[in-house]
Amino acid sequence: MRLPTIALTSALVLAIASAHAERPVYPFTTQARFDSTAVPAYAGRHDAVYAHIDAQQDAHIAQLQRWVRQRSISAENDGIDAMADLLAEDLRGLGFQEVRRVETPGHPGVLGHYDAGAPVTLVVYMMYDVQPVEPNWRIADPFAGELVDHEFGTVLMARGAMNQKGPQRAFLNAVASMLAVDGTLPVNLYVVAEGEEELGSPNFGAVLAPWRERLRAADGAFFPMLVQSAAGDAQLNLGVKGIIYFELEARGGARGGPTRAEIHGSFKSLVDAPALRLVQAIASLTSADGNTVAIPGYYEAVTPPTEAEQSLVNALAADVDDAALQRSLGVERWVDGLTGREAIVRNLWEPTLNIDGLWSGYTGEGMKTILPHVATAKLDSRLPPGLEPDAAYAMIRAHLDAGGFRDIVLRPLSGYPAASTAADTPLVQAAIGVFNKYGVKARVAPWLAGSAPFYQFTRTLDLPFVFGGLGHGWGAHGPDEYMLIRPAEGVGAAGLAEVEKSYVDLLHALAEGARAQ
Amino acid sequence: MRLPTIALTSALVLAIASAHAERPVYPFTTQARFDSTAVPAYAGRHDAVYAHIDAQQDAHIAQLQRWVRQRSISAENDGIDAMADLLAEDLRGLGFQEVRRVETPGHPGVLGHYDAGAPVTLVVYMMYDVQPVEPNWRIADPFAGELVDHEFGTVLMARGAMNQKGPQRAFLNAVASMLAVDGTLPVNLYVVAEGEEELGSPNFGAVLAPWRERLRAADGAFFPMLVQSAAGDAQLNLGVKGIIYFELEARGGARGGPTRAEIHGSFKSLVDAPALRLVQAIASLTSADGNTVAIPGYYEAVTPPTEAEQSLVNALAADVDDAALQRSLGVERWVDGLTGREAIVRNLWEPTLNIDGLWSGYTGEGMKTILPHVATAKLDSRLPPGLEPDAAYAMIRAHLDAGGFRDIVLRPLSGYPAASTAADTPLVQAAIGVFNKYGVKARVAPWLAGSAPFYQFTRTLDLPFVFGGLGHGWGAHGPDEYMLIRPAEGVGAAGLAEVEKSYVDLLHALAEGARAQ
């Protein structure tokens, strides 16, 4: 009197899917803790350059203001051309022997080369675009480039002040002072700049392409970034996760469901429901709590922690404050009640599956009884080193197909792999040595749980890559974005002059490190 | 080296859930086909009343226009009071001895009683409210009550013309002509009217309450409705499914997830995702194809088809045109490739589970990587006779709880049971007899797959209930709503005069049927 066929089939499929939802355990083979303070502080002194920087502070601040006053909102194509030209002119003005604008299908890039005849060459990455602005700032004009009195001191409050024009132009100020005093630089520089970072860097490969082989011959790549808290603490992340971002969609079609538009909900007994199909398809991707990815092979692809990475994690775990981060996010607990080292490992070595957005049918007040003809979700998956975007997409597609979800459309929107640089590379050691010179203890993480297309440096160019440095800012992508210029009494973070000096030190540390080897 | 605990638990839960996803099979014990044409055509003639109706057509049309010109959009509280008063005045004007307005927490109801001293009493249901209008009509003003030339003849095009002022005022026109010619009516009448039908009739029970016991002593209830196609075919549905309409919601809270707002998507490895939880919870409610409800007890609660109902289905199946309905809906096939009797049985005896709407997080163009703090879905479930709303809600809640989804909020928005009336009741026989008098072959269905709170008649008042009758209209809830007034040459559907005459016949048929028994 019963027809259990459908039921048993679906149970079987779900059981098979879930049987693969096994998360690897990574036993730690070392309890060693990486100690950033054990890296020798950079000992060089470049007093004439430091004095020039101090003497030129008003002019240097004016250069930062000049940059943030030039609008360059990539999403709105607002000021992009002018900012690309301004950057190129600044490089020429500094004495870069080669400067070229690179046209792309999107916004142009800028390449510059300063050949100092030095044995060491550094690639400096710059993004000249900024995020759009909402009318929710405490200042009248986010592009006025005003100096503002702030609880932490005098800040430059403007769109781009922190992300990323402030530290980038500060780097060029340091270069200007070195050239003014020394007449040359201790290293050769390439500047590689794009105007689409805030759009996900879709054409950055095309920007690099003309000089790709020249750039691959360099010794490292650097992205000037303010990574100090106001108190002065710093976290140096040696990489990023990769990401795939995609849409899943269910629509009515030949296999059933409404094809043209929504229909009355009372037809559900006769008509397949795309929204229920989408829900089932997404559900097949994770465990019931949503926290374990059920895609066969997904966890296995990840490269387990090396002993060097384990020692970084051991050090991070020693003084991690989960509760503080939870409070800042408005989260009461991590998944499975994790804390400490387990949470760090999960965060860095676990590929994620996340719903960014989900929509179908009627989403207004009250009741409307319809059977929608289409349902769509946006998902992202963060990829630790080892799990490649193409492989991730292929595994998701194969898992959907194996679960009977061939009708679900998978629409890739983006995908790039992780990037990471080992802590023992000369570039990272030089960066930590500079932190130590200024008494800043750097917490060093193997990578961020967040994503950026930094594989362009570590893989396309095959270079060690550091993004970080002294200095403090806040408000990237939000209102009241600022960079700290002159710290108030008792504020630990570096001000502009010290940031610039630290860049001088970094270039010399790289040159001296190469000589020492 | 593995931690399969979570995986195995979720597989078990899903397997348990799916093991209950068994759909009953209803073996038919009779191949008999209900033949509506075998019901004796109503033979009475009331020529003087018919002549009065014909003579008064201009005045009768003017009455319909008067009703549709009075705005009464319940959702916007536009004209509601005036329409309630207009209806009450019309009943008084006709000679109803008792007329009262019933205040409710929402819009008022109107009760009227015409006591003819007859042995038979009919309750006539009326809704005096209408749907809102969009500015997409081919006429300038949906409340102008214009007569319009249409391919099917002269129509009254106006909001409410079909749904439901046209047939309701036509019924009162018939009453007016009977009273004018005969001085009385063959049956006693109650009119029970609400102004919130388009809002789901939330207070209709309160409208009935003052006269509930008096109404329960009646012999049947009737809702005047135009059920003819333009060609003249008619389907008489002897009931409706019930419905529950509810929201399911997942939010961050004490068990995890963001509590205040969305957070950056890269935190997924550490933070529970409400959107994934909601997806998992909904997925646990159905089979992988979305077509079999996985809630234990859900199918078992449904009352199987009686032999009388089977014979209705056998007749419907004999000339059903699945392909035509599929074309009109834009659907290429029914679920599981069903056709014919199997599709009819599935449609009428199967409880459904349907997603009406679904939303969470970022739903715009391109990419935004967030972990949303809340995810919400609107669902409805259609309830055949036997499956009660309270039981359905309890089973869904219990199933969610058993699956570990206690954190999912279930927010009921509406719920009422099915309603059905047997084909062999005198009221239904009288209605079919009137169809047959006019040569209209009625396809008789035990109920609609759609829902309406007609349990108020079949259960609250314990009366047989018929909604239907001659006449043709189109566009309820949409633009260009109309009621056919004067059919063009060759159009089979009844015009206004014939509709009114059929109401005269129905009242007499009821009275004569009672005398014959």
GROMACS .gro file of C-alpha atoms in nm, chain A residues 289-430:
model
  142
  289ASP     CA    1   2.476   2.208   1.064
  290GLY     CA    2   2.610   2.371   0.748
  291ASN     CA    3   2.966   2.351   0.876
  292THR     CA    4   3.118   2.045   0.711
  293VAL     CA    5   3.156   2.043   0.333
  294ALA     CA    6   3.011   1.720   0.195
  295ILE     CA    7   3.191   1.734  -0.140
  296PRO     CA    8   3.416   1.429  -0.189
  297GLY     CA    9   3.782   1.523  -0.215
  298TYR     CA   10   3.734   1.878  -0.094
  299TYR     CA   11   3.925   1.848   0.234
  300GLU     CA   12   4.176   1.597   0.102
  301ALA     CA   13   4.305   1.847  -0.154
  302VAL     CA   14   4.426   2.087   0.113
  303THR     CA   15   4.800   2.087   0.192
  304PRO     CA   16   4.842   2.000   0.563
  305PRO     CA   17   5.032   2.241   0.790
  306THR     CA   18   5.410   2.223   0.757
  307GLU     CA   19   5.616   2.230   1.076
  308ALA     CA   20   5.708   2.591   0.999
  309GLU     CA   21   5.338   2.679   0.969
  310GLN     CA   22   5.262   2.482   1.285
  311SER     CA   23   5.511   2.693   1.474
  312LEU     CA   24   5.341   3.010   1.345
  313VAL     CA   25   5.007   2.873   1.465
  314ASN     CA   26   5.150   2.772   1.803
  315ALA     CA   27   5.268   3.130   1.852
  316LEU     CA   28   4.936   3.280   1.743
  317ALA     CA   29   4.747   3.043   1.974
  318ALA     CA   30   4.956   3.151   2.272
  319ASP     CA   31   4.789   3.490   2.294
  320VAL     CA   32   4.477   3.460   2.080
  321ASP     CA   33   4.165   3.634   2.218
  322ASP     CA   34   3.868   3.455   2.064
  323ALA     CA   35   3.618   3.637   2.283
  324ALA     CA   36   3.737   3.979   2.168
  325LEU     CA   37   3.705   3.887   1.802
  326GLN     CA   38   3.366   3.727   1.867
  327ARG     CA   39   3.247   4.047   2.037
  328SER     CA   40   3.367   4.261   1.748
  329LEU     CA   41   3.174   4.041   1.504
  330GLY     CA   42   2.862   4.001   1.716
  331VAL     CA   43   2.909   3.625   1.737
  332GLU     CA   44   2.859   3.433   2.063
  333ARG     CA   45   3.067   3.127   1.981
  334TRP     CA   46   3.269   2.970   1.702
  335VAL     CA   47   3.139   2.659   1.528
  336ASP     CA   48   3.147   2.348   1.748
  337GLY     CA   49   3.254   2.569   2.040
  338LEU     CA   50   3.611   2.584   1.910
  339THR     CA   51   3.871   2.810   2.070
  340GLY     CA   52   4.243   2.870   2.055
  341ARG     CA   53   4.464   2.664   1.827
  342GLU     CA   54   4.180   2.445   1.701
  343ALA     CA   55   3.994   2.756   1.587
  344ILE     CA   56   4.303   2.896   1.417
  345VAL     CA   57   4.366   2.572   1.231
  346ARG     CA   58   4.002   2.544   1.127
  347ASN     CA   59   4.002   2.904   1.009
  348LEU     CA   60   4.319   2.875   0.802
  349TRP     CA   61   4.320   2.516   0.672
  350GLU     CA   62   3.950   2.457   0.620
  351PRO     CA   63   3.787   2.520   0.287
  352THR     CA   64   3.452   2.687   0.347
  353LEU     CA   65   3.118   2.681   0.174
  354ASN     CA   66   2.907   2.988   0.237
  355ILE     CA   67   2.581   3.133   0.107
  356ASP     CA   68   2.633   3.501   0.033
  357GLY     CA   69   2.283   3.551  -0.098
  358LEU     CA   70   1.969   3.357  -0.179
  359TRP     CA   71   1.647   3.459  -0.348
  360SER     CA   72   1.332   3.327  -0.505
  361GLY     CA   73   0.969   3.424  -0.539
  362TYR     CA   74   0.778   3.654  -0.309
  363THR     CA   75   0.979   3.828  -0.039
  364GLY     CA   76   0.740   4.102   0.070
  365GLU     CA   77   0.509   4.134   0.367
  366GLY     CA   78   0.233   3.884   0.434
  367MET     CA   79   0.125   3.605   0.204
  368LYS     CA   80   0.139   3.547  -0.167
  369THR     CA   81   0.095   3.188  -0.274
  370ILE     CA   82   0.314   3.129  -0.577
  371LEU     CA   83   0.536   2.856  -0.711
  372PRO     CA   84   0.839   3.051  -0.840
  373HIS     CA   85   0.993   2.947  -1.173
  374VAL     CA   86   1.349   3.034  -1.071
  375ALA     CA   87   1.559   3.026  -0.756
  376THR     CA   88   1.914   3.153  -0.730
  377ALA     CA   89   2.192   3.151  -0.472
  378LYS     CA   90   2.530   3.316  -0.456
  379LEU     CA   91   2.792   3.105  -0.282
  380ASP     CA   92   3.159   3.136  -0.209
  381SER     CA   93   3.415   2.884  -0.104
  382ARG     CA   94   3.748   2.985   0.048
  383LEU     CA   95   4.036   2.774  -0.073
  384PRO     CA   96   4.341   2.702   0.144
  385PRO     CA   97   4.668   2.620  -0.035
  386GLY     CA   98   4.635   2.293  -0.223
  387LEU     CA   99   4.269   2.327  -0.318
  388GLU     CA  100   4.269   2.482  -0.665
  389PRO     CA  101   3.973   2.679  -0.807
  390ASP     CA  102   3.931   2.460  -1.114
  391ALA     CA  103   3.942   2.146  -0.901
  392ALA     CA  104   3.692   2.293  -0.655
  393TYR     CA  105   3.451   2.381  -0.932
  394ALA     CA  106   3.492   2.035  -1.085
  395MET     CA  107   3.430   1.860  -0.751
  396ILE     CA  108   3.118   2.067  -0.683
  397ARG     CA  109   2.980   1.997  -1.030
  398ALA     CA  110   3.060   1.626  -0.999
  399HIS     CA  111   2.898   1.609  -0.655
  400LEU     CA  112   2.584   1.782  -0.779
  401ASP     CA  113   2.570   1.548  -1.078
  402ALA     CA  114   2.623   1.239  -0.861
  403GLY     CA  115   2.340   1.356  -0.635
  404GLY     CA  116   2.104   1.384  -0.931
  405PHE     CA  117   2.130   1.763  -0.956
  406ARG     CA  118   2.239   1.787  -1.320
  407ASP     CA  119   1.956   2.035  -1.371
  408ILE     CA  120   2.115   2.285  -1.132
  409VAL     CA  121   2.311   2.552  -1.319
  410LEU     CA  122   2.652   2.636  -1.173
  411ARG     CA  123   2.761   2.980  -1.290
  412PRO     CA  124   3.121   3.068  -1.192
  413LEU     CA  125   3.172   3.439  -1.124
  414SER     CA  126   3.527   3.432  -0.998
  415GLY     CA  127   3.803   3.199  -0.889
  416TYR     CA  128   4.166   3.220  -0.793
  417PRO     CA  129   4.398   3.014  -0.576
  418ALA     CA  130   4.558   3.083  -0.240
  419ALA     CA  131   4.892   3.258  -0.203
  420SER     CA  132   5.149   3.215   0.070
  421THR     CA  133   5.508   3.300   0.139
  422ALA     CA  134   5.729   3.114   0.387
  423ALA     CA  135   5.834   3.301   0.700
  424ASP     CA  136   6.201   3.219   0.641
  425THR     CA  137   6.233   3.399   0.307
  426PRO     CA  138   6.469   3.700   0.309
  427LEU     CA  139   6.181   3.937   0.223
  428VAL     CA  140   5.972   3.829   0.523
  429GLN     CA  141   6.277   3.828   0.750
  430ALA     CA  142   6.359   4.183   0.634
   0.00000   0.00000   0.00000
